[in-house]
XYZ file of C-alpha atoms in Angstrom:
380
model
C 12.647 22.915 -3.520
C 9.603 24.034 -5.502
C 8.056 21.388 -7.742
C 5.979 22.171 -10.785
C 2.537 20.652 -10.417
C -0.956 20.559 -11.845
C -4.286 20.035 -10.095
C -7.308 18.557 -11.872
C -10.703 17.435 -10.653
C -13.739 18.826 -8.846
C -13.298 21.424 -6.126
C -14.029 19.999 -2.715
C -13.173 16.424 -3.719
C -10.604 14.537 -1.604
C -6.989 15.145 -2.559
C -4.913 12.530 -4.397
C -1.192 13.226 -4.958
C 0.575 11.311 -7.747
C 4.279 11.202 -8.556
C 6.063 10.156 -11.782
C 8.955 7.822 -12.451
C 12.521 8.925 -13.054
C 12.870 10.392 -16.566
C 9.151 11.070 -17.048
C 6.858 14.000 -16.278
C 3.484 14.390 -14.618
C 1.931 13.468 -17.989
C 2.792 9.837 -17.248
C -0.526 9.718 -15.317
C -2.578 10.851 -18.314
C -4.081 7.350 -18.931
C -5.583 7.350 -15.416
C -6.540 11.021 -15.150
C -10.059 10.894 -16.573
C -11.165 8.074 -14.274
C -9.511 9.459 -11.157
C -10.800 13.015 -11.515
C -14.390 11.789 -11.355
C -14.004 11.378 -7.587
C -10.679 12.984 -6.669
C -8.903 16.301 -6.961
C -5.660 15.027 -8.448
C -2.366 16.796 -7.823
C 0.390 15.617 -10.174
C 3.945 16.888 -9.829
C 7.217 16.907 -11.771
C 10.477 15.746 -10.223
C 13.301 18.333 -9.971
C 14.579 19.249 -13.436
C 11.809 17.228 -15.079
C 9.033 18.840 -17.111
C 8.289 22.222 -15.606
C 10.227 21.889 -12.323
C 13.363 23.910 -11.684
C 16.645 21.957 -11.821
C 18.103 20.464 -8.688
C 20.955 22.500 -7.229
C 22.446 19.882 -4.900
C 22.343 16.230 -3.958
C 18.955 14.749 -3.143
C 17.528 12.087 -0.856
C 14.130 10.397 -0.907
C 13.189 12.332 2.229
C 14.141 15.627 0.551
C 11.753 14.806 -2.274
C 9.063 13.685 0.161
C 9.280 16.993 2.029
C 8.966 18.906 -1.244
C 5.808 16.971 -2.110
C 4.390 17.585 1.368
C 4.977 21.303 0.814
C 2.624 21.037 -2.170
C 0.057 19.249 -0.010
C 0.261 21.958 2.637
C -0.278 24.631 -0.010
C -3.377 22.908 -1.400
C -6.644 23.998 0.173
C -8.108 20.513 -0.277
C -5.673 19.223 2.352
C -7.443 21.204 5.084
C -9.592 18.205 6.033
C -6.426 16.541 7.288
C -6.369 13.596 4.919
C -5.045 12.883 1.448
C -4.175 9.880 -0.685
C -0.770 9.527 -2.289
C 0.773 7.320 -4.944
C 3.571 7.091 -7.442
C 5.396 5.137 -10.092
C 8.935 3.855 -9.435
C 10.807 6.828 -7.882
C 7.436 8.518 -7.338
C 6.319 5.377 -5.530
C 9.329 5.494 -3.224
C 8.509 9.120 -2.429
C 4.915 8.121 -1.646
C 6.191 5.281 0.568
C 8.412 7.686 2.506
C 5.474 10.069 3.003
C 3.184 7.286 4.215
C 5.879 6.020 6.603
C 5.640 9.417 8.239
C 9.185 10.457 9.070
C 8.755 13.917 7.485
C 5.347 14.728 8.981
C 6.354 16.403 12.258
C 4.434 19.661 12.544
C 2.488 19.077 9.333
C -1.220 18.736 8.830
C -2.967 15.692 7.575
C -2.370 12.012 7.253
C -2.263 9.550 4.403
C -5.664 7.925 3.944
C -4.645 5.593 1.107
C -1.448 4.582 -0.703
C -0.888 3.413 -4.301
C 2.543 2.042 -5.273
C 3.171 1.234 -8.942
C 6.251 -0.683 -10.071
C 8.411 0.564 -7.233
C 10.640 -0.717 -4.463
C 11.776 -0.081 -0.921
C 15.355 -0.483 -2.151
C 16.369 -0.258 -5.802
C 19.351 -2.612 -5.732
C 22.990 -1.800 -5.076
C 24.023 1.873 -5.331
C 26.881 1.289 -7.800
C 24.846 1.046 -11.036
C 22.832 4.143 -10.110
C 25.962 6.167 -9.450
C 27.389 4.945 -12.743
C 24.226 6.029 -14.547
C 24.475 9.448 -12.891
C 28.041 9.851 -14.161
C 27.031 8.701 -17.662
C 24.177 11.199 -17.857
C 26.356 14.040 -16.643
C 28.853 13.201 -19.387
C 26.528 12.401 -22.305
C 23.038 13.709 -21.510
C 19.717 12.033 -20.788
C 18.284 11.336 -24.228
C 21.022 8.854 -25.091
C 19.404 6.534 -22.512
C 16.169 6.333 -24.505
C 16.755 2.936 -26.214
C 17.855 1.268 -22.963
C 15.009 2.750 -20.959
C 12.397 1.838 -23.566
C 13.458 -1.809 -23.248
C 13.046 -1.635 -19.471
C 9.856 0.394 -19.432
C 7.889 -1.687 -21.962
C 7.690 -5.243 -23.234
C 8.969 -6.001 -26.737
C 6.858 -4.515 -29.493
C 5.049 -1.914 -27.415
C 5.254 1.620 -28.808
C 5.784 3.951 -25.870
C 7.442 6.737 -27.802
C 5.197 9.392 -26.231
C 6.780 8.447 -22.906
C 10.424 8.227 -24.021
C 9.971 11.641 -25.660
C 9.626 13.028 -22.124
C 13.378 12.522 -21.697
C 13.883 15.597 -23.865
C 12.398 17.672 -21.034
C 14.759 16.369 -18.348
C 17.820 18.233 -17.082
C 20.887 15.976 -16.975
C 22.205 17.189 -13.610
C 18.760 16.815 -12.025
C 18.393 13.301 -13.445
C 21.785 12.456 -11.954
C 20.751 13.937 -8.587
C 17.642 11.721 -8.613
C 19.864 8.712 -9.395
C 21.859 9.576 -6.278
C 18.643 9.675 -4.243
C 17.679 6.244 -5.561
C 21.164 4.875 -4.837
C 20.840 5.787 -1.144
C 17.183 4.773 -0.814
C 16.365 1.992 1.625
C 12.871 2.166 3.085
C 12.700 -1.492 4.107
C 12.892 -0.796 7.821
C 10.155 1.835 7.623
C 7.460 -0.214 5.897
C 5.881 -1.508 9.102
C 5.088 2.086 10.146
C 2.672 2.496 7.228
C -0.943 2.336 8.381
C -2.735 3.497 5.223
C -4.558 0.903 3.105
C -2.030 0.105 0.391
C -2.274 -1.187 -3.166
C 0.909 -2.448 -4.802
C 0.904 -2.822 -8.593
C 3.683 -4.851 -10.214
C 4.413 -5.609 -13.854
C 4.875 -9.336 -14.328
C 7.752 -8.701 -16.769
C 9.336 -5.713 -15.009
C 13.157 -5.883 -15.190
C 13.664 -2.629 -13.257
C 11.673 -3.445 -10.104
C 11.131 -7.213 -10.329
C 8.359 -9.081 -8.557
C 10.525 -9.978 -5.569
C 10.826 -6.267 -4.776
C 7.033 -5.907 -4.935
C 6.740 -8.887 -2.574
C 9.065 -7.156 -0.115
C 6.688 -4.201 -0.083
C 3.620 -6.434 0.230
C 5.113 -8.386 3.123
C 6.477 -5.315 4.896
C 3.411 -3.046 4.740
C 0.651 -4.334 7.058
C -2.384 -5.482 5.093
C -1.040 -4.405 1.696
C -2.685 -5.839 -1.423
C -0.510 -6.889 -4.368
C -1.815 -6.830 -7.948
C 0.480 -8.385 -10.565
C -0.264 -7.174 -14.107
C 0.553 -9.717 -16.855
C 2.141 -8.562 -20.078
C 3.608 -5.427 -18.546
C 7.115 -4.235 -17.805
C 8.194 -1.285 -15.640
C 5.551 1.216 -16.748
C 2.557 -1.071 -16.305
C 0.275 1.923 -15.775
C 0.988 2.924 -19.385
C 1.299 -0.446 -21.086
C -1.749 -1.977 -19.364
C -3.534 1.247 -18.542
C -7.066 -0.147 -18.317
C -6.082 -2.902 -15.887
C -4.073 -0.597 -13.645
C -6.674 2.168 -13.723
C -9.386 -0.271 -12.666
C -7.241 -1.542 -9.777
C -6.452 1.974 -8.558
C -10.050 3.204 -8.808
C -11.245 0.114 -6.943
C -8.668 0.596 -4.206
C -9.330 4.293 -3.743
C -13.085 3.933 -4.051
C -15.469 1.243 -2.925
C -12.852 -1.342 -2.014
C -10.820 0.829 0.383
C -12.742 -0.809 3.234
C -11.585 -4.174 1.930
C -7.945 -3.110 2.196
C -8.386 -1.826 5.756
C -10.342 -4.940 6.694
C -7.709 -7.243 5.231
C -5.031 -5.486 7.257
C -7.003 -5.971 10.487
C -7.899 -9.547 9.575
C -4.201 -10.363 9.203
C -3.288 -8.623 12.446
C -5.944 -10.519 14.423
C -5.934 -13.954 12.767
C -2.356 -14.092 11.493
C -0.926 -14.230 7.979
C -0.905 -18.038 7.789
C -4.645 -18.341 8.407
C -5.560 -15.500 6.043
C -3.232 -16.786 3.324
C -4.980 -20.179 3.493
C -8.392 -18.509 3.273
C -7.321 -16.392 0.296
C -5.807 -19.397 -1.471
C -9.038 -21.353 -0.988
C -11.210 -18.557 -2.409
C -13.054 -19.481 -5.590
C -15.285 -17.572 -7.965
C -18.225 -18.945 -6.000
C -16.947 -17.720 -2.601
C -15.113 -14.520 -3.638
C -18.035 -12.146 -2.975
C -18.597 -13.683 0.462
C -14.915 -13.296 1.344
C -15.058 -9.631 0.296
C -18.211 -9.170 2.353
C -16.767 -10.459 5.627
C -13.470 -8.630 5.060
C -15.203 -5.294 4.532
C -18.007 -5.507 7.075
C -16.692 -7.770 9.840
C -13.014 -6.836 9.792
C -13.291 -3.162 8.815
C -16.765 -1.881 9.732
C -16.860 -3.729 13.084
C -13.347 -4.674 14.213
C -11.945 -1.247 13.235
C -14.565 0.747 15.143
C -12.936 2.854 17.894
C -15.545 2.126 20.596
C -13.930 -1.079 21.927
C -10.332 -2.234 21.998
C -9.381 -5.560 20.432
C -9.052 -7.382 23.766
C -12.660 -6.518 24.553
C -13.833 -7.473 21.074
C -12.147 -10.857 21.517
C -14.011 -11.407 24.799
C -17.325 -10.576 23.118
C -16.530 -12.813 20.143
C -15.538 -15.803 22.289
C -18.774 -15.501 24.275
C -20.950 -15.278 21.169
C -19.285 -18.307 19.586
C -19.760 -20.386 22.745
C -23.408 -19.342 22.940
C -24.070 -20.401 19.350
C -21.923 -23.540 19.495
C -19.621 -22.479 16.623
C -16.642 -24.521 17.806
C -14.536 -24.334 14.623
C -14.736 -20.536 14.702
C -14.082 -20.655 18.455
C -10.745 -22.415 17.888
C -9.714 -19.721 15.411
C -10.698 -16.947 17.828
C -8.897 -18.469 20.801
C -5.723 -17.966 18.751
C -6.937 -14.491 17.806
C -7.546 -13.646 21.462
C -3.928 -14.508 22.252
C -2.785 -12.249 19.399
C -5.014 -9.494 20.815
C -3.314 -9.690 24.198
C -5.512 -11.980 26.291
C -3.668 -14.481 28.471
C -4.706 -18.158 28.686
C -6.027 -17.472 32.206
C -8.150 -14.583 30.925
C -9.542 -16.781 28.152
C -10.405 -19.336 30.835
C -12.248 -16.662 32.825
C -14.324 -15.741 29.772
C -15.242 -19.389 29.195
C -16.013 -19.882 32.901
C -18.524 -17.032 32.786
C -20.170 -18.549 29.691
C -20.984 -21.620 31.794
C -23.440 -19.453 33.749
C -24.970 -17.508 30.864
C -24.649 -19.931 27.938
C -24.946 -23.259 29.755
C -22.567 -25.827 31.203
C -22.618 -28.180 28.178
C -21.697 -25.299 25.857
C -18.894 -24.188 28.163
C -17.643 -27.769 28.542
C -17.265 -28.098 24.772
C -15.628 -24.673 24.610
C -13.061 -25.537 27.309
C -12.115 -28.679 25.364
C -11.554 -26.685 22.185
C -9.621 -23.928 23.952
C -7.418 -26.374 25.848
C -6.471 -28.093 22.587
C -5.666 -24.781 20.872
C -3.617 -23.477 23.786
C -1.644 -26.727 23.879
C -0.974 -26.464 20.156
C 0.202 -22.857 20.525
C 2.515 -23.817 23.384
C 3.975 -26.675 21.333
C 4.570 -24.318 18.403
C 6.398 -21.860 20.664
C 8.530 -24.642 22.176
């Protein structure tokens, strides 16, 4: 399967691969192109039978489409450094999710360095309606869907005619084949395998991939960040282009360390603790929260020189030495999550009695004993 594509941006820049939604072409990314090509070499592709791509000749699956996109990556010289970013809208987002989950990557170069998912889902509802739409399109063509799709793609009153006009460049059989791929798509069980920093963009008024589907992605992909765009339906990247462009540029650029740090922070401290910290963030504390997420949890905790068990031992010792008992309680729980046993935590604290002082160790044992008892009670 050979997909029509276009590459824009400076030679030598990192590669970013972007996929369109069902019924649209690579031009759907035009609102973001100028901003993204300042730092990225952007590869946009057309789905089979859409825009300039040849029609589909048989049934399709999400993995078939993912392999076709990876063929484009392998043909692009910018992929030689072994890393690329990938994203997509709706069906394009599902393709990007499948690529990031890695099932198709055996024997291929590279890995996904960042993931952007716009108004998409791990599972697009029951297969019946999609198969019915495929039959309808085969019988009556694609353009007759324009009024229905416009109402799903945009909120009332928004003029997105330049997007619905793309339907005129879509082959009916290929559209139906893509509907079949969507009908059989269920990536829910593969989300946990995604390791790339991930941004999820959801339209607050999206009837096609509602917010609960975005939440499934956010909860299933470790460390994923969810951005809900108000006043936008299914094609939020068109209807609220400035907002979505800013979020994507921030994720791919200077804030990528924040995404990686947030993922590690959740893995070490647990979702409940991090959710409380995020909920308590104010305008006054936001910059500080970003600082510790980027520099403590990404720049330090994600360094390869020490494993997390060792980093927990170092952290416990430092907190005892400085008398930071509230932080010590949090990191006793973190040490358990990082694989230390209660006895090993006790050994660390016992050694601090020699090097940090008996009074400091005495206070630390009291804190640790209380935390370990609480953890045991929670497990019982």
